[in-house]
Amino acid sequence: MRQLMSRNVTNARHAPIPHAPSETLKPISSHWPFAQWGMNIVGPLPAAAAQKKFLLVATNYFRKWVEVKAYASIKDKDVTKFVWKNIICRFGIPQTIIADNGP
């Protein structure tokens, strides 16, 4: 086992470094607190209490405030209810909600 671990560490140290072409960063800013939010779904994760495997995460771009809720499965009505209860009712109607629709 030690030999295997030592060989992997050595390979990792001397492995070629991948060089991705650099891109210009594009900052996302907001003009006032809680006007712009980013939303993502994280998961599936290992099942927790009540078989909850997904996180719905909303991040405010101005204050970096985060709202998170765990779900067993996520449906469109869950997202709608989350936005209503955790964003609109608490902070007002946002100007923009950004979702990347990623996998």
CSV table of N, CA and C in Angstrom, one decimal:
chain,number,residue,atom,x,y,z
A,1,MET,N,0.8,-1.2,0.0
A,1,MET,CA,0.0,0.0,0.0
A,1,MET,C,0.9,1.3,0.0
A,2,ARG,N,1.9,1.3,0.8
A,2,ARG,CA,2.8,2.4,0.9
A,2,ARG,C,3.5,2.7,-0.5
A,3,GLN,N,3.9,1.6,-1.1
A,3,GLN,CA,4.5,1.7,-2.4
A,3,GLN,C,3.6,2.4,-3.4
A,4,LEU,N,2.3,1.9,-3.4
A,4,LEU,CA,1.3,2.4,-4.3
A,4,LEU,C,1.1,3.9,-4.1
A,5,MET,N,1.0,4.3,-2.8
A,5,MET,CA,0.7,5.7,-2.4
A,5,MET,C,1.9,6.5,-2.8
A,6,SER,N,3.1,6.0,-2.5
A,6,SER,CA,4.3,6.8,-2.9
A,6,SER,C,4.5,7.0,-4.4
A,7,ARG,N,4.2,5.9,-5.1
A,7,ARG,CA,4.3,6.0,-6.6
A,7,ARG,C,3.2,7.1,-7.1
A,8,ASN,N,2.0,7.1,-6.6
A,8,ASN,CA,1.0,8.0,-7.0
A,8,ASN,C,1.4,9.5,-6.7
A,9,VAL,N,2.0,9.7,-5.5
A,9,VAL,CA,2.5,11.0,-5.1
A,9,VAL,C,3.6,11.5,-6.1
A,10,THR,N,4.5,10.6,-6.4
A,10,THR,CA,5.6,10.9,-7.3
A,10,THR,C,5.0,11.2,-8.7
A,11,ASN,N,4.1,10.4,-9.2
A,11,ASN,CA,3.5,10.7,-10.5
A,11,ASN,C,2.8,12.0,-10.5
A,12,ALA,N,2.1,12.3,-9.4
A,12,ALA,CA,1.4,13.6,-9.3
A,12,ALA,C,2.3,14.8,-9.4
A,13,ARG,N,3.5,14.6,-8.7
A,13,ARG,CA,4.4,15.7,-8.7
A,13,ARG,C,5.0,16.0,-10.1
A,14,HIS,N,5.3,15.0,-10.9
A,14,HIS,CA,6.0,15.1,-12.1
A,14,HIS,C,5.0,15.0,-13.3
A,15,ALA,N,3.7,15.0,-13.1
A,15,ALA,CA,2.8,14.9,-14.2
A,15,ALA,C,2.8,16.2,-15.0
A,16,PRO,N,2.5,16.2,-16.3
A,16,PRO,CA,2.4,17.4,-17.0
A,16,PRO,C,1.3,18.3,-16.5
A,17,ILE,N,1.5,19.6,-16.5
A,17,ILE,CA,0.5,20.5,-16.0
A,17,ILE,C,-0.4,20.9,-17.2
A,18,PRO,N,-1.7,20.7,-17.1
A,18,PRO,CA,-2.5,21.1,-18.2
A,18,PRO,C,-2.6,22.6,-18.3
A,19,HIS,N,-2.4,23.1,-19.5
A,19,HIS,CA,-2.5,24.6,-19.7
A,19,HIS,C,-3.7,24.9,-20.5
A,20,ALA,N,-4.7,25.4,-19.9
A,20,ALA,CA,-5.9,25.8,-20.6
A,20,ALA,C,-5.7,27.3,-21.0
A,21,PRO,N,-6.2,27.6,-22.2
A,21,PRO,CA,-6.1,29.0,-22.6
A,21,PRO,C,-6.8,29.9,-21.6
A,22,SER,N,-6.1,31.0,-21.3
A,22,SER,CA,-6.7,31.9,-20.3
A,22,SER,C,-7.8,32.8,-21.0
A,23,GLU,N,-8.8,33.1,-20.2
A,23,GLU,CA,-9.9,33.9,-20.7
A,23,GLU,C,-10.0,35.1,-19.7
A,24,THR,N,-10.5,36.2,-20.3
A,24,THR,CA,-10.7,37.4,-19.5
A,24,THR,C,-11.9,37.1,-18.5
A,25,LEU,N,-11.7,37.4,-17.2
A,25,LEU,CA,-12.8,37.2,-16.3
A,25,LEU,C,-13.8,38.4,-16.5
A,26,LYS,N,-15.0,38.0,-16.3
A,26,LYS,CA,-16.1,39.0,-16.5
A,26,LYS,C,-16.8,39.1,-15.1
A,27,PRO,N,-16.5,40.1,-14.3
A,27,PRO,CA,-17.2,40.2,-13.0
A,27,PRO,C,-18.7,40.4,-13.2
A,28,ILE,N,-19.4,39.9,-12.2
A,28,ILE,CA,-20.9,40.1,-12.2
A,28,ILE,C,-21.1,41.0,-11.0
A,29,SER,N,-21.6,42.1,-11.2
A,29,SER,CA,-21.9,43.1,-10.1
A,29,SER,C,-23.4,43.4,-10.1
A,30,SER,N,-23.7,44.0,-9.0
A,30,SER,CA,-25.1,44.4,-8.8
A,30,SER,C,-25.1,45.8,-8.3
A,31,HIS,N,-26.2,46.6,-8.6
A,31,HIS,CA,-26.2,48.0,-8.3
A,31,HIS,C,-26.7,48.2,-6.9
A,32,TRP,N,-27.5,47.3,-6.3
A,32,TRP,CA,-28.0,47.5,-4.9
A,32,TRP,C,-28.1,46.1,-4.3
A,33,PRO,N,-28.2,46.0,-3.0
A,33,PRO,CA,-28.3,44.7,-2.3
A,33,PRO,C,-29.6,44.0,-2.7
A,34,PHE,N,-29.4,42.7,-2.9
A,34,PHE,CA,-30.5,41.7,-3.2
A,34,PHE,C,-31.2,42.0,-4.5
A,35,ALA,N,-30.6,42.7,-5.4
A,35,ALA,CA,-31.2,42.9,-6.8
A,35,ALA,C,-30.9,41.8,-7.7
A,36,GLN,N,-29.8,41.1,-7.5
A,36,GLN,CA,-29.3,40.1,-8.5
A,36,GLN,C,-28.9,38.9,-7.7
A,37,TRP,N,-29.5,37.7,-8.1
A,37,TRP,CA,-29.2,36.4,-7.5
A,37,TRP,C,-28.8,35.4,-8.5
A,38,GLY,N,-27.9,34.5,-8.1
A,38,GLY,CA,-27.5,33.4,-8.9
A,38,GLY,C,-28.1,32.1,-8.2
A,39,MET,N,-28.6,31.2,-9.0
A,39,MET,CA,-29.2,29.9,-8.5
A,39,MET,C,-28.6,28.7,-9.1
A,40,ASN,N,-28.3,27.7,-8.3
A,40,ASN,CA,-27.8,26.4,-8.8
A,40,ASN,C,-28.4,25.3,-8.0
A,41,ILE,N,-28.4,24.1,-8.6
A,41,ILE,CA,-28.8,22.9,-7.9
A,41,ILE,C,-27.5,22.1,-7.8
A,42,VAL,N,-27.3,21.7,-6.5
A,42,VAL,CA,-26.1,20.8,-6.2
A,42,VAL,C,-26.5,19.4,-6.0
A,43,GLY,N,-25.9,18.4,-6.6
A,43,GLY,CA,-26.3,17.1,-6.3
A,43,GLY,C,-26.3,16.2,-7.6
A,44,PRO,N,-26.6,15.0,-7.4
A,44,PRO,CA,-27.0,14.3,-6.2
A,44,PRO,C,-25.8,14.1,-5.3
A,45,LEU,N,-26.1,14.2,-4.0
A,45,LEU,CA,-25.1,14.0,-2.9
A,45,LEU,C,-25.5,12.7,-2.2
A,46,PRO,N,-24.6,12.2,-1.3
A,46,PRO,CA,-25.0,11.0,-0.5
A,46,PRO,C,-26.3,11.4,0.3
A,47,ALA,N,-27.2,10.5,0.3
A,47,ALA,CA,-28.5,10.7,1.0
A,47,ALA,C,-28.3,11.1,2.5
A,48,ALA,N,-29.0,12.1,2.9
A,48,ALA,CA,-28.9,12.5,4.3
A,48,ALA,C,-30.3,12.2,5.0
A,49,ALA,N,-30.6,12.9,6.0
A,49,ALA,CA,-31.9,12.7,6.7
A,49,ALA,C,-33.0,12.8,5.7
A,50,ALA,N,-34.0,12.0,5.8
A,50,ALA,CA,-35.2,12.0,5.0
A,50,ALA,C,-34.8,11.9,3.5
A,51,GLN,N,-33.7,11.2,3.2
A,51,GLN,CA,-33.3,10.9,1.8
A,51,GLN,C,-33.0,12.2,1.0
A,52,LYS,N,-32.7,13.3,1.6
A,52,LYS,CA,-32.4,14.5,0.9
A,52,LYS,C,-31.0,14.4,0.3
A,53,LYS,N,-31.0,14.6,-1.1
A,53,LYS,CA,-29.8,14.4,-1.9
A,53,LYS,C,-29.4,15.6,-2.7
A,54,PHE,N,-30.3,16.6,-2.7
A,54,PHE,CA,-30.0,17.8,-3.6
A,54,PHE,C,-30.1,19.1,-2.7
A,55,LEU,N,-29.3,20.1,-3.1
A,55,LEU,CA,-29.3,21.4,-2.5
A,55,LEU,C,-29.7,22.4,-3.6
A,56,LEU,N,-30.6,23.3,-3.2
A,56,LEU,CA,-31.0,24.4,-4.0
A,56,LEU,C,-30.3,25.6,-3.4
A,57,VAL,N,-29.4,26.2,-4.1
A,57,VAL,CA,-28.6,27.3,-3.6
A,57,VAL,C,-28.8,28.6,-4.3
A,58,ALA,N,-29.1,29.7,-3.6
A,58,ALA,CA,-29.2,31.0,-4.2
A,58,ALA,C,-28.2,31.9,-3.5
A,59,THR,N,-27.4,32.6,-4.3
A,59,THR,CA,-26.4,33.5,-3.8
A,59,THR,C,-26.7,34.9,-4.3
A,60,ASN,N,-26.7,35.9,-3.4
A,60,ASN,CA,-26.9,37.3,-3.8
A,60,ASN,C,-25.5,37.9,-4.2
A,61,TYR,N,-25.5,38.5,-5.4
A,61,TYR,CA,-24.2,39.0,-6.0
A,61,TYR,C,-23.6,40.2,-5.2
A,62,PHE,N,-24.5,41.0,-4.6
A,62,PHE,CA,-24.0,42.2,-4.0
A,62,PHE,C,-23.4,41.9,-2.6
A,63,ARG,N,-24.2,41.2,-1.8
A,63,ARG,CA,-23.8,41.0,-0.4
A,63,ARG,C,-23.1,39.6,-0.2
A,64,LYS,N,-23.2,38.7,-1.2
A,64,LYS,CA,-22.7,37.4,-1.1
A,64,LYS,C,-23.5,36.6,-0.1
A,65,TRP,N,-24.7,37.0,0.1
A,65,TRP,CA,-25.7,36.3,1.0
A,65,TRP,C,-26.1,35.0,0.3
A,66,VAL,N,-26.2,33.9,1.1
A,66,VAL,CA,-26.5,32.6,0.6
A,66,VAL,C,-27.8,32.1,1.2
A,67,GLU,N,-28.7,31.6,0.4
A,67,GLU,CA,-29.9,30.8,0.9
A,67,GLU,C,-29.8,29.4,0.4
A,68,VAL,N,-30.0,28.4,1.2
A,68,VAL,CA,-29.9,27.0,0.8
A,68,VAL,C,-31.0,26.2,1.4
A,69,LYS,N,-31.5,25.2,0.6
A,69,LYS,CA,-32.5,24.3,1.2
A,69,LYS,C,-32.2,22.9,0.6
A,70,ALA,N,-32.3,21.8,1.4
A,70,ALA,CA,-32.1,20.5,0.9
A,70,ALA,C,-33.4,19.8,0.5
A,71,TYR,N,-33.3,19.0,-0.6
A,71,TYR,CA,-34.5,18.3,-1.1
A,71,TYR,C,-34.1,16.9,-1.4
A,72,ALA,N,-35.2,16.0,-1.4
A,72,ALA,CA,-35.0,14.6,-1.8
A,72,ALA,C,-35.0,14.6,-3.4
A,73,SER,N,-35.8,15.3,-4.0
A,73,SER,CA,-35.8,15.5,-5.4
A,73,SER,C,-36.3,17.0,-5.7
A,74,ILE,N,-35.9,17.5,-6.8
A,74,ILE,CA,-36.3,18.9,-7.0
A,74,ILE,C,-37.2,19.0,-8.3
A,75,LYS,N,-38.3,19.6,-8.1
A,75,LYS,CA,-39.3,19.8,-9.1
A,75,LYS,C,-39.5,21.3,-9.3
A,76,ASP,N,-40.1,21.7,-10.4
A,76,ASP,CA,-40.3,23.2,-10.7
A,76,ASP,C,-41.0,23.9,-9.6
A,77,LYS,N,-42.0,23.2,-9.0
A,77,LYS,CA,-42.8,23.8,-7.9
A,77,LYS,C,-41.9,24.1,-6.7
A,78,ASP,N,-40.9,23.2,-6.4
A,78,ASP,CA,-40.0,23.4,-5.3
A,78,ASP,C,-39.2,24.7,-5.5
A,79,VAL,N,-38.7,24.9,-6.8
A,79,VAL,CA,-37.9,26.1,-7.1
A,79,VAL,C,-38.7,27.3,-6.9
A,80,THR,N,-40.0,27.3,-7.4
A,80,THR,CA,-40.9,28.4,-7.3
A,80,THR,C,-41.1,28.8,-5.9
A,81,LYS,N,-41.5,27.8,-5.1
A,81,LYS,CA,-41.7,28.0,-3.6
A,81,LYS,C,-40.5,28.5,-2.9
A,82,PHE,N,-39.3,28.0,-3.3
A,82,PHE,CA,-38.1,28.4,-2.6
A,82,PHE,C,-37.8,29.9,-2.9
A,83,VAL,N,-38.0,30.3,-4.2
A,83,VAL,CA,-37.8,31.7,-4.6
A,83,VAL,C,-38.8,32.6,-3.9
A,84,TRP,N,-40.0,32.2,-3.8
A,84,TRP,CA,-41.0,33.0,-3.1
A,84,TRP,C,-40.7,33.2,-1.6
A,85,LYS,N,-40.5,32.0,-0.9
A,85,LYS,CA,-40.3,32.1,0.5
A,85,LYS,C,-38.9,32.6,1.0
A,86,ASN,N,-37.9,32.3,0.2
A,86,ASN,CA,-36.5,32.6,0.7
A,86,ASN,C,-35.9,33.9,0.0
A,87,ILE,N,-36.5,34.3,-1.1
A,87,ILE,CA,-36.0,35.5,-1.7
A,87,ILE,C,-37.0,36.7,-1.7
A,88,ILE,N,-38.1,36.4,-2.4
A,88,ILE,CA,-39.1,37.5,-2.6
A,88,ILE,C,-39.7,38.0,-1.2
A,89,CYS,N,-40.2,37.1,-0.4
A,89,CYS,CA,-40.8,37.4,0.9
A,89,CYS,C,-39.8,38.1,1.8
A,90,ARG,N,-38.6,37.7,1.7
A,90,ARG,CA,-37.6,38.2,2.7
A,90,ARG,C,-36.8,39.5,2.2
A,91,PHE,N,-36.6,39.6,0.9
A,91,PHE,CA,-35.7,40.6,0.4
A,91,PHE,C,-36.4,41.5,-0.7
A,92,GLY,N,-37.5,41.1,-1.2
A,92,GLY,CA,-38.2,41.8,-2.2
A,92,GLY,C,-38.0,41.2,-3.6
A,93,ILE,N,-38.6,41.7,-4.6
A,93,ILE,CA,-38.5,41.1,-5.9
A,93,ILE,C,-37.2,41.5,-6.5
A,94,PRO,N,-36.4,40.5,-6.9
A,94,PRO,CA,-35.1,40.8,-7.5
A,94,PRO,C,-35.2,41.3,-8.9
A,95,GLN,N,-34.2,42.1,-9.3
A,95,GLN,CA,-34.2,42.6,-10.7
A,95,GLN,C,-33.8,41.4,-11.6
A,96,THR,N,-32.9,40.5,-11.2
A,96,THR,CA,-32.4,39.4,-12.0
A,96,THR,C,-32.1,38.2,-11.2
A,97,ILE,N,-32.5,37.0,-11.7
A,97,ILE,CA,-32.1,35.7,-11.2
A,97,ILE,C,-31.3,35.0,-12.3
A,98,ILE,N,-30.1,34.7,-12.1
A,98,ILE,CA,-29.2,34.0,-13.1
A,98,ILE,C,-29.1,32.5,-12.7
A,99,ALA,N,-29.4,31.7,-13.7
A,99,ALA,CA,-29.3,30.2,-13.5
A,99,ALA,C,-28.6,29.7,-14.8
A,100,ASP,N,-27.6,28.9,-14.6
A,100,ASP,CA,-26.8,28.4,-15.8
A,100,ASP,C,-27.4,27.2,-16.5
A,101,ASN,N,-28.4,26.6,-15.9
A,101,ASN,CA,-29.0,25.4,-16.4
A,101,ASN,C,-28.0,24.3,-16.7
A,102,GLY,N,-27.0,24.3,-15.9
A,102,GLY,CA,-26.0,23.2,-16.0
A,102,GLY,C,-26.4,21.9,-15.5
A,103,PRO,N,-25.6,20.9,-15.8
A,103,PRO,CA,-25.9,19.5,-15.4
A,103,PRO,C,-25.9,19.4,-13.9
